[in-house]
CSV table of C-alpha atoms in Angstrom, one decimal:
chain,number,residue,atom,x,y,z
L,1,SER,CA,0.0,0.0,0.0
L,2,GLN,CA,1.1,3.5,-0.7
L,3,GLN,CA,1.6,6.0,2.1
L,4,GLY,CA,1.0,9.2,0.3
L,5,GLU,CA,-1.6,10.6,-2.0
L,6,GLU,CA,-0.9,13.5,-4.4
L,7,ASP,CA,-3.4,16.0,-5.6
L,8,PRO,CA,-4.2,16.8,-8.3
L,9,GLN,CA,-3.5,13.6,-10.4
L,10,ALA,CA,-2.8,15.8,-13.4
L,11,LEU,CA,-2.0,19.4,-14.0
L,12,SER,CA,-1.7,21.4,-17.3
L,13,ILE,CA,-0.2,24.9,-17.2
L,14,GLN,CA,1.3,27.5,-19.5
L,15,GLU,CA,5.0,28.1,-19.6
L,16,GLY,CA,5.9,30.8,-17.0
L,17,GLU,CA,3.0,29.9,-14.7
L,18,ASN,CA,3.4,28.4,-11.3
L,19,ALA,CA,2.5,24.8,-10.6
L,20,THR,CA,1.3,23.6,-7.1
L,21,MET,CA,0.7,20.0,-6.1
L,22,ASN,CA,-0.2,18.6,-2.7
L,23,CYS,CA,0.7,15.4,-0.8
L,24,SER,CA,-1.1,13.9,2.1
L,25,TYR,CA,0.2,11.0,4.1
L,26,LYS,CA,-1.0,8.8,6.9
L,27,THR,CA,1.6,8.1,9.6
L,28,SER,CA,4.2,10.1,11.5
L,29,ILE,CA,7.3,10.7,9.5
L,30,ASN,CA,11.1,11.3,9.7
L,31,ASN,CA,11.1,13.3,6.5
L,32,LEU,CA,9.3,13.8,3.3
L,33,GLN,CA,10.9,13.9,-0.1
L,34,TRP,CA,9.8,15.0,-3.6
L,35,TYR,CA,11.0,13.2,-6.8
L,36,ARG,CA,10.6,13.9,-10.5
L,37,GLN,CA,10.2,11.3,-13.2
L,38,ASN,CA,10.4,11.9,-16.9
L,39,SER,CA,8.4,9.5,-19.0
L,40,GLY,CA,10.1,6.1,-19.1
L,41,ARG,CA,13.0,7.1,-16.9
L,42,GLY,CA,14.1,6.7,-13.3
L,43,LEU,CA,13.3,9.0,-10.5
L,44,VAL,CA,15.4,12.0,-9.6
L,45,HIS,CA,15.5,13.4,-6.1
L,46,LEU,CA,14.4,17.1,-5.9
L,47,ILE,CA,14.2,18.1,-2.2
L,48,LEU,CA,14.0,16.6,1.3
L,49,ILE,CA,12.2,18.3,4.2
L,50,ARG,CA,12.6,17.0,7.7
L,51,SER,CA,9.7,16.6,10.1
L,52,ASN,CA,10.9,19.6,12.2
L,53,GLU,CA,11.0,21.9,9.2
L,54,ARG,CA,8.1,23.9,7.8
L,55,GLU,CA,9.4,25.2,4.6
L,56,LYS,CA,12.4,24.7,2.3
L,57,HIS,CA,13.5,26.2,-1.0
L,58,SER,CA,15.7,24.9,-3.8
L,59,GLY,CA,16.0,27.1,-6.9
L,60,ARG,CA,12.5,27.4,-8.4
L,61,LEU,CA,11.1,24.8,-5.9
L,62,ARG,CA,9.4,25.6,-2.6
L,63,VAL,CA,8.2,22.8,-0.3
L,64,THR,CA,6.1,23.2,2.7
L,65,LEU,CA,5.3,20.6,5.4
L,66,ASP,CA,2.4,20.7,7.9
L,67,THR,CA,2.9,17.7,10.2
L,68,SER,CA,-0.3,18.5,12.1
L,69,LYS,CA,-2.3,18.0,8.9
L,70,LYS,CA,0.0,15.3,7.6
L,71,SER,CA,0.4,17.2,4.3
L,72,SER,CA,3.0,18.8,2.1
L,73,SER,CA,3.0,21.0,-1.0
L,74,LEU,CA,5.4,21.5,-3.8
L,75,LEU,CA,5.5,24.7,-5.7
L,76,ILE,CA,7.4,25.1,-9.0
L,77,THR,CA,7.7,28.7,-10.0
L,78,ALA,CA,8.1,30.1,-13.5
L,79,SER,CA,7.5,26.7,-15.1
L,80,ARG,CA,9.4,25.6,-18.2
L,81,ALA,CA,8.6,23.0,-20.8
L,82,ALA,CA,11.4,20.9,-19.3
L,83,ASP,CA,9.4,20.7,-16.0
L,84,THR,CA,6.9,18.4,-17.8
L,85,ALA,CA,7.1,15.2,-15.8
L,86,SER,CA,5.5,13.2,-13.0
L,87,TYR,CA,6.2,14.4,-9.5
L,88,PHE,CA,6.0,12.0,-6.5
L,89,CYS,CA,6.1,12.6,-2.8
L,90,ALA,CA,7.7,10.0,-0.7
L,91,THR,CA,7.8,9.6,3.1
L,92,VAL,CA,10.1,7.9,5.5
L,93,PRO,CA,7.9,6.9,8.5
L,94,VAL,CA,9.2,7.0,12.0
L,95,ASN,CA,11.0,3.8,12.9
L,96,ASP,CA,11.3,2.8,9.3
L,97,TYR,CA,14.0,3.2,6.6
L,98,LYS,CA,12.2,2.7,3.3
L,99,LEU,CA,10.5,5.4,1.2
L,100,SER,CA,6.8,5.0,0.5
L,101,PHE,CA,5.6,6.8,-2.6
L,102,GLY,CA,2.4,8.3,-3.6
L,103,ALA,CA,0.8,7.8,-7.0
L,104,GLY,CA,2.2,11.1,-8.4
L,105,THR,CA,1.0,14.2,-10.1
L,106,THR,CA,1.6,14.5,-13.9
L,107,VAL,CA,2.5,18.0,-14.9
L,108,THR,CA,2.3,19.2,-18.5
L,109,VAL,CA,3.8,22.6,-19.3
L,110,ARG,CA,2.6,24.0,-22.5
L,111,ALA,CA,4.9,26.3,-24.6
G,1,ASP,CA,29.4,7.5,-15.1
G,2,THR,CA,29.1,6.9,-11.3
G,3,GLY,CA,25.3,6.6,-11.1
G,4,VAL,CA,23.1,3.6,-10.5
G,5,SER,CA,23.0,1.4,-13.6
G,6,GLN,CA,20.5,-1.3,-14.5
G,7,ASP,CA,20.5,-4.0,-17.1
G,8,PRO,CA,18.7,-4.7,-19.3
G,9,ARG,CA,16.7,-1.6,-19.8
G,10,HIS,CA,14.0,-3.5,-21.6
G,11,LYS,CA,13.0,-7.2,-21.5
G,12,ILE,CA,10.2,-8.9,-23.5
G,13,THR,CA,9.5,-12.5,-22.5
G,14,LYS,CA,6.9,-15.1,-22.8
G,15,ARG,CA,4.8,-16.2,-19.9
G,16,GLY,CA,6.4,-18.9,-17.9
G,17,GLN,CA,10.0,-17.9,-18.7
G,18,ASN,CA,12.5,-16.8,-16.1
G,19,VAL,CA,14.1,-13.3,-16.2
G,20,THR,CA,16.9,-11.7,-14.3
G,21,PHE,CA,17.7,-8.0,-13.8
G,22,ARG,CA,21.0,-6.6,-12.6
G,23,CYS,CA,21.6,-3.4,-10.6
G,24,ASP,CA,25.0,-1.8,-10.0
G,25,PRO,CA,24.6,0.8,-7.2
G,26,ILE,CA,26.8,3.8,-6.6
G,27,SER,CA,30.0,2.2,-5.2
G,28,GLU,CA,30.1,3.7,-1.8
G,29,HIS,CA,26.4,3.2,-1.0
G,30,ASN,CA,25.6,0.4,1.5
G,31,ARG,CA,21.9,0.4,1.0
G,32,LEU,CA,20.2,-1.0,-2.1
G,33,TYR,CA,16.4,-1.1,-2.8
G,34,TRP,CA,14.2,-2.7,-5.4
G,35,TYR,CA,10.9,-1.1,-6.3
G,36,ARG,CA,8.3,-2.0,-8.9
G,37,GLN,CA,6.3,0.6,-10.8
G,38,THR,CA,3.2,0.0,-12.9
G,39,LEU,CA,1.8,2.5,-15.4
G,40,GLY,CA,0.3,5.5,-13.7
G,41,GLN,CA,1.4,4.5,-10.2
G,42,GLY,CA,4.2,5.3,-7.9
G,43,PRO,CA,7.0,2.9,-7.1
G,44,GLU,CA,6.1,0.1,-4.7
G,45,PHE,CA,8.8,-1.3,-2.3
G,46,LEU,CA,9.9,-4.8,-3.0
G,47,THR,CA,13.0,-5.5,-1.0
G,48,TYR,CA,16.0,-3.9,0.7
G,49,PHE,CA,19.7,-4.8,1.3
G,50,GLN,CA,22.2,-3.4,3.7
G,51,ASN,CA,25.5,-4.5,2.4
G,52,GLU,CA,24.9,-8.2,1.5
G,53,ALA,CA,22.1,-8.8,4.0
G,54,GLN,CA,18.5,-8.8,2.7
G,55,LEU,CA,16.7,-7.1,5.6
G,56,GLU,CA,13.1,-6.9,4.4
G,57,LYS,CA,10.9,-8.3,1.7
G,58,SER,CA,7.5,-6.9,0.8
G,59,ARG,CA,4.5,-9.1,0.6
G,60,LEU,CA,4.5,-8.2,-3.1
G,61,LEU,CA,7.5,-10.4,-3.5
G,62,SER,CA,6.0,-13.8,-4.0
G,63,ASP,CA,8.0,-17.1,-4.0
G,64,ARG,CA,8.7,-16.6,-7.7
G,65,PHE,CA,10.8,-13.6,-6.9
G,66,SER,CA,14.3,-13.8,-5.5
G,67,ALA,CA,16.9,-11.1,-4.9
G,68,GLU,CA,20.6,-11.3,-4.0
G,69,ARG,CA,23.4,-9.0,-3.4
G,70,PRO,CA,26.6,-11.1,-3.2
G,71,LYS,CA,29.5,-9.4,-1.4
G,72,GLY,CA,27.4,-6.2,-0.9
G,73,SER,CA,28.1,-5.0,-4.4
G,74,PHE,CA,25.8,-5.5,-7.4
G,75,SER,CA,22.3,-7.0,-6.9
G,76,THR,CA,20.2,-9.3,-9.0
G,77,LEU,CA,16.4,-9.7,-9.1
G,78,GLU,CA,15.1,-12.9,-10.6
G,79,ILE,CA,11.5,-13.7,-11.5
G,80,GLN,CA,10.7,-17.3,-12.2
G,81,ARG,CA,7.8,-18.5,-14.2
G,82,THR,CA,6.8,-15.0,-15.2
G,83,GLU,CA,3.1,-14.0,-15.4
G,84,GLN,CA,1.5,-11.2,-17.3
G,85,GLY,CA,0.9,-9.4,-14.0
G,86,ASP,CA,4.7,-9.1,-13.6
G,87,SER,CA,4.8,-6.6,-16.4
G,88,ALA,CA,6.1,-3.4,-14.9
G,89,MET,CA,9.2,-1.2,-14.5
G,90,TYR,CA,11.6,-2.6,-12.0
G,91,LEU,CA,13.6,0.2,-10.3
G,92,CYS,CA,16.8,-0.1,-8.3
G,93,ALA,CA,18.0,2.6,-5.9
G,94,SER,CA,20.9,3.0,-3.6
G,95,SER,CA,21.7,5.3,-0.7
G,96,ARG,CA,24.4,6.0,1.9
G,97,ASP,CA,24.2,4.3,5.3
G,98,ARG,CA,21.8,6.9,6.7
G,99,VAL,CA,18.3,6.4,7.9
G,100,THR,CA,16.8,9.3,6.1
G,101,GLY,CA,18.9,9.9,3.1
G,102,GLU,CA,17.7,10.5,-0.5
G,103,LEU,CA,17.6,7.6,-2.9
G,104,PHE,CA,19.5,7.5,-6.1
G,105,PHE,CA,17.6,5.6,-8.8
G,106,GLY,CA,18.7,3.8,-11.9
G,107,GLU,CA,16.8,4.2,-15.2
G,108,GLY,CA,14.8,1.0,-14.5
G,109,SER,CA,14.3,-2.3,-16.3
G,110,ARG,CA,11.0,-2.5,-18.1
G,111,LEU,CA,9.5,-6.0,-18.3
G,112,THR,CA,6.8,-7.0,-20.7
G,113,VAL,CA,5.4,-10.5,-20.3
G,114,LEU,CA,3.5,-11.7,-23.4
């Protein structure tokens, strides 16, 4: 079973717009990570946020974490065609070591 | 190239045949994971090695599946008597010996069972 659920399942935006996707999870976590996957390829790590952090930035990425609501959001600002991909949140539950992934959000950036 | 490599990238086989996938992790990484991903879904955990020890197997890993990591280096995932339901992308990932570190994924091995 998968720990996280992303919302929306799919997102289509114009180049230059911002993309926001959300992730909800079920159990207490050590950290939450976001990954990107281009079609037919492996996953690439984007950003990790620890359970005691509330917000983190990396380039055009902004991640928030609300442990009281068991939710996270990923914001991609000023999107580019190259951002077209599937985005997955993954959690490391407390007292565990393996990542559990959600079903992902498919983002399409139109030129 | 010092990333995680997987071989083969694509495998087409007939139902009932055996297949084996190989994963070469990043050399200094102690932890190695196998995940399975079907179309439109996120990766699902299959099994995990720390060095050569297989520490956990998912219930998804039936008796037809076996994984090894001899000498704590490369790993193999073998599927015996393949079924059409085994068709998926098999992903390997490795990480340093930390509880909460990021995973480095290979490009995956896509299996199609006819």
